[in-house]
Coordinates of C-alpha atoms in Angstrom, one line a residue:
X1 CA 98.4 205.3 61.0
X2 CA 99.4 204.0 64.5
X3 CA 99.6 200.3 66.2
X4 CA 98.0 200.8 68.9
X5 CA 97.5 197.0 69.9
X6 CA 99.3 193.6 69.1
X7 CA 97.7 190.0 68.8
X8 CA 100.0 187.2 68.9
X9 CA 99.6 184.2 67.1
X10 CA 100.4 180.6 69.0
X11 CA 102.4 178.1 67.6
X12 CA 106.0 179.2 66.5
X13 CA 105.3 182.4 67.7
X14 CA 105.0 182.3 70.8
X15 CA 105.1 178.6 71.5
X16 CA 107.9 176.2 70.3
X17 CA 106.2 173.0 69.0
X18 CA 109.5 170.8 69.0
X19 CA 107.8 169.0 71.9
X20 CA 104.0 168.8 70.5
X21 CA 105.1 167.1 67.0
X22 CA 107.4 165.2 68.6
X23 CA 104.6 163.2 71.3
X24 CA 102.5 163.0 67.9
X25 CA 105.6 161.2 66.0
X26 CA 105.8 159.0 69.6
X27 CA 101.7 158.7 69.0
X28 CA 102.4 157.5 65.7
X29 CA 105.3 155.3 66.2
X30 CA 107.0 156.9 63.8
X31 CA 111.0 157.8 64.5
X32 CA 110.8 162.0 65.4
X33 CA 113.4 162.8 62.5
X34 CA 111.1 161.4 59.7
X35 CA 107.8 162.8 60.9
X36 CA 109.7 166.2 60.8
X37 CA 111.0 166.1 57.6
X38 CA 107.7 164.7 56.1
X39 CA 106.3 167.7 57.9
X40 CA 108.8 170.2 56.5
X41 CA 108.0 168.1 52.7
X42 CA 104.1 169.2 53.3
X43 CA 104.7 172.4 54.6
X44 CA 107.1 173.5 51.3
X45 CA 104.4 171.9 49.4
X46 CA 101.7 174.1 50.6
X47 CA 99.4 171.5 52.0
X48 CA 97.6 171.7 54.7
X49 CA 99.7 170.0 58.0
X50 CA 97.2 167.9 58.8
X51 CA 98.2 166.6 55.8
X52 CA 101.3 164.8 57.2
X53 CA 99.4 162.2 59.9
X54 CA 98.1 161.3 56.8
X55 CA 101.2 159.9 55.3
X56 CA 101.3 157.8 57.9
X57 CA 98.1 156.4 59.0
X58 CA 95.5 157.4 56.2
X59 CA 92.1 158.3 57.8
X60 CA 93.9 159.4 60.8
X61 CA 91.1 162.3 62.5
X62 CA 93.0 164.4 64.6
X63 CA 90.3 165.6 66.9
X64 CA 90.0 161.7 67.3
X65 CA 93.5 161.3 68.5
X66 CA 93.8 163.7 71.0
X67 CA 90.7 162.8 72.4
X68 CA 92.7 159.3 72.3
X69 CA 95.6 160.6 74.0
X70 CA 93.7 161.9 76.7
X71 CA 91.8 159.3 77.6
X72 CA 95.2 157.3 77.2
X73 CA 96.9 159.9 79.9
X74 CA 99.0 161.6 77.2
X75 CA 97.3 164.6 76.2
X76 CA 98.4 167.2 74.3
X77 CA 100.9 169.7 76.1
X78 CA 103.3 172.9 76.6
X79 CA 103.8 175.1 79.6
X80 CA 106.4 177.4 80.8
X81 CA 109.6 175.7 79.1
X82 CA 108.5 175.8 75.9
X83 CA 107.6 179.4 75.4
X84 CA 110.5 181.3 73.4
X85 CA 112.8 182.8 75.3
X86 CA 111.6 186.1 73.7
X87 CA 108.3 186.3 74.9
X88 CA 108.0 187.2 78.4
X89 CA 110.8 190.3 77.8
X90 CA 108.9 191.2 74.6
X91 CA 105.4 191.5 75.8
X92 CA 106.4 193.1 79.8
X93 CA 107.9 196.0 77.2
X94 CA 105.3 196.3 74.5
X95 CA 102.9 196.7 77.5
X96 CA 105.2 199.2 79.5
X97 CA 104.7 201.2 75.8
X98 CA 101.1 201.1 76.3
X99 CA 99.9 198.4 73.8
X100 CA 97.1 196.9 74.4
X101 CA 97.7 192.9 73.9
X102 CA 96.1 189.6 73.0
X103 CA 96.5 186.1 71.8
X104 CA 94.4 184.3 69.6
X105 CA 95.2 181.1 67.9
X106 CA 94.2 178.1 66.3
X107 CA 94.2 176.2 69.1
X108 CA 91.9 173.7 71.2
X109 CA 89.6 174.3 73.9
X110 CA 92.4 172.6 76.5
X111 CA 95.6 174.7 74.9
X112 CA 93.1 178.0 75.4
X113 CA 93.2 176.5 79.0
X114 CA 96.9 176.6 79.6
X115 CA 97.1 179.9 77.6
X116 CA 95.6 181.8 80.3
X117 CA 97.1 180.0 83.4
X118 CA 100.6 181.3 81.4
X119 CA 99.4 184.4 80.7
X120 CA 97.3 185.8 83.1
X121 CA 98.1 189.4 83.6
X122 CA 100.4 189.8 80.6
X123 CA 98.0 190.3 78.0
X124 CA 94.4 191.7 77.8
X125 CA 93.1 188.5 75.8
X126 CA 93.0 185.4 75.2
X127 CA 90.9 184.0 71.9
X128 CA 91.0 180.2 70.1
X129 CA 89.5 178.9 67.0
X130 CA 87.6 176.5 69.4
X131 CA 86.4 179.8 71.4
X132 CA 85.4 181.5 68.4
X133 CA 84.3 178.5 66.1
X134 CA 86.4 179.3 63.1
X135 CA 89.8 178.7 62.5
X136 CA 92.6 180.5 60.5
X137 CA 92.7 181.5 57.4
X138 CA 89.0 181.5 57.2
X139 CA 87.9 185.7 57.5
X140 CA 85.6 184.8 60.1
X141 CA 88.8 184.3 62.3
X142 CA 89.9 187.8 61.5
X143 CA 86.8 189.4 61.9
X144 CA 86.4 188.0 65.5
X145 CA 90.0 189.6 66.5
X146 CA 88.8 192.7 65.3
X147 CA 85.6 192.6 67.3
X148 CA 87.5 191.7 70.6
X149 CA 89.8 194.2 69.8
X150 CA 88.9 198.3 71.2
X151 CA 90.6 199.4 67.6
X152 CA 90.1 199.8 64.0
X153 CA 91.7 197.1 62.1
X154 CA 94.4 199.6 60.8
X155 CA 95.7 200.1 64.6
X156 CA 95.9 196.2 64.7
X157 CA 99.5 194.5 64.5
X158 CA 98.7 190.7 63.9
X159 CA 101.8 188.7 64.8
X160 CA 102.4 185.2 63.1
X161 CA 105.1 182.6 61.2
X162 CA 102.5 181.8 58.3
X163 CA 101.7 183.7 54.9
X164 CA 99.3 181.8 54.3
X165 CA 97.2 181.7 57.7
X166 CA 98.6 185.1 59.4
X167 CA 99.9 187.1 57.1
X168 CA 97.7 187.0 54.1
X169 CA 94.1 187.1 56.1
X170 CA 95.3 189.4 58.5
X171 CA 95.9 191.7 55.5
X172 CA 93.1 191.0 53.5
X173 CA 91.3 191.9 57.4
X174 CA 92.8 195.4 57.1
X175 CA 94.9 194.9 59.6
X176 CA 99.3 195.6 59.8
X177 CA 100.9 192.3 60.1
X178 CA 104.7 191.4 61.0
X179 CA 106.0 187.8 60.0
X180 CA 108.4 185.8 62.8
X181 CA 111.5 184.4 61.4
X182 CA 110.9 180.2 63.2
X183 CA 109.4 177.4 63.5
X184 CA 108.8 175.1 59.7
X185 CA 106.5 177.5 57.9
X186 CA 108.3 180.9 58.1
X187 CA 112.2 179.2 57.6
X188 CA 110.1 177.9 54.0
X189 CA 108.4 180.9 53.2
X190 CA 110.5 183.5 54.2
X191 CA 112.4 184.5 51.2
X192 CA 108.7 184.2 48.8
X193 CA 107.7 186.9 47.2
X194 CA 104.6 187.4 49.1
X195 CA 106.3 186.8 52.8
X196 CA 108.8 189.7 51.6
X197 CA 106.0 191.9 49.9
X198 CA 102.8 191.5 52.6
X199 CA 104.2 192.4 56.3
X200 CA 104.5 195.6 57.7
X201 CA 107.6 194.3 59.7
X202 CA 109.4 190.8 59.3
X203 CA 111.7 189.9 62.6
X204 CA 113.7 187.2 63.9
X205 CA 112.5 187.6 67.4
X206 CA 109.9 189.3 68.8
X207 CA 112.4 191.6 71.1
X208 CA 112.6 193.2 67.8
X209 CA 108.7 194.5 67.8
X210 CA 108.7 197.5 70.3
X211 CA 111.4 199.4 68.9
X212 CA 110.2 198.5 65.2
X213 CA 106.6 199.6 66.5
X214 CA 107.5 203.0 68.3
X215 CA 109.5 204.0 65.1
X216 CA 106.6 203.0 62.9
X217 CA 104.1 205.1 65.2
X218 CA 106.8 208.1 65.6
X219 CA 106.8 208.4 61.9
X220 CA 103.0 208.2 61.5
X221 CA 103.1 206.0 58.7

């Protein structure tokens, strides 16, 4: 068995989303340090994050909103300065080892948009949920990585902070899958049993994953 490409997850894995949640808190009017920790409460409780505008403003349609925020001159955001500090160093060496690369995401049509004026020699594709109309954890997700992919499933390393929307479909997808150590969902679910039992590697930064990946490969595990 050998990885012989990498897909990266967006949000908290290669994205910090400090700045996103807090512009939704300012949205909401709520104060940023209680929209995190009700967001921290839903995330330990394994609902669903959408979950938390909830809380605040029942009937609250996200799609809605940022439509809302848009329109109001406040649209949803990141760029250069809110990428980890990992990921540029990380993906120049996974691609000097000959990886082939990608990114693919729940994200929106507009974050797709900024993904690829970021990244646009560094990786060899760029997918979203919007792109591919379906959204993690649903298979259908999965199934459209593997078909952009030029590999079996088996030679695919899918990178992300979730169990339950990475780790756990990716698997079920036949694919390897390593588990990032940030961001709300991995600090909660890290010591589980099944965040411990399901990846193929689990890392607290992603300058971990070349080395991890040629010893994998060298061994031909």
């Amino acid at each position: 068995m050998t990885i012989r490409a990498v897909v990266f997850d967006v949000g908290e894995c290669l994205v910090d989303e400090t700045r996103e949640y807090g512009t939704w808190a300012d949205w909401l009017g709520v104060p940023r340090h209680t929209f995190a920790a009700m967001f921290g409460a839903v995330v330990a409780q394994g609902r669903d994050y959408r979950e938390v505008f909830q809380e605040f403003r029942p009937g609250f349609d996200l799609t809605e909103q940022r439509e809302a925020r848009a329109a109001a001159g406040k649209p949803e955001h990141f760029d250069e300065s809110d990428l980890y500090p990992d990921v540029r160093p990380a993906l120049a060496r996974l691609r000097a080892d000959g990886l082939w690369l990608g990114i693919a995401g729940n994200q929106t049509v507009r974050a797709g948009g900024i993904l690829r004026s970021l990244f646009t020699s560094d990786v060899d594709l760029i997918g979203t949920s919007d792109d591919w109309g379906a959204s993690k954890p649903d298979q259908l997700f999965f199934d459209r990585v593997a078909e952009v992919t030029p590999f079996n499933p088996a030679e695919i390393l899918y990178v992300g902070d979730r169990v339950d929307n990475d780790l756990r479909p990716g698997a079920a997808a036949g694919m390897l899958t390593a588990l990032i150590r940030r961001g709300p969902w991995a600090t909660i679910q890290w010591d589980t049993e099944e965040a411990k039992r399901l990846p193929t590697f689990r890392v607290d930064s992603l300058s971990e994953l070349p080395a991890r990946i040629a010893d994998f490969n060298a061994q031909g595990r």
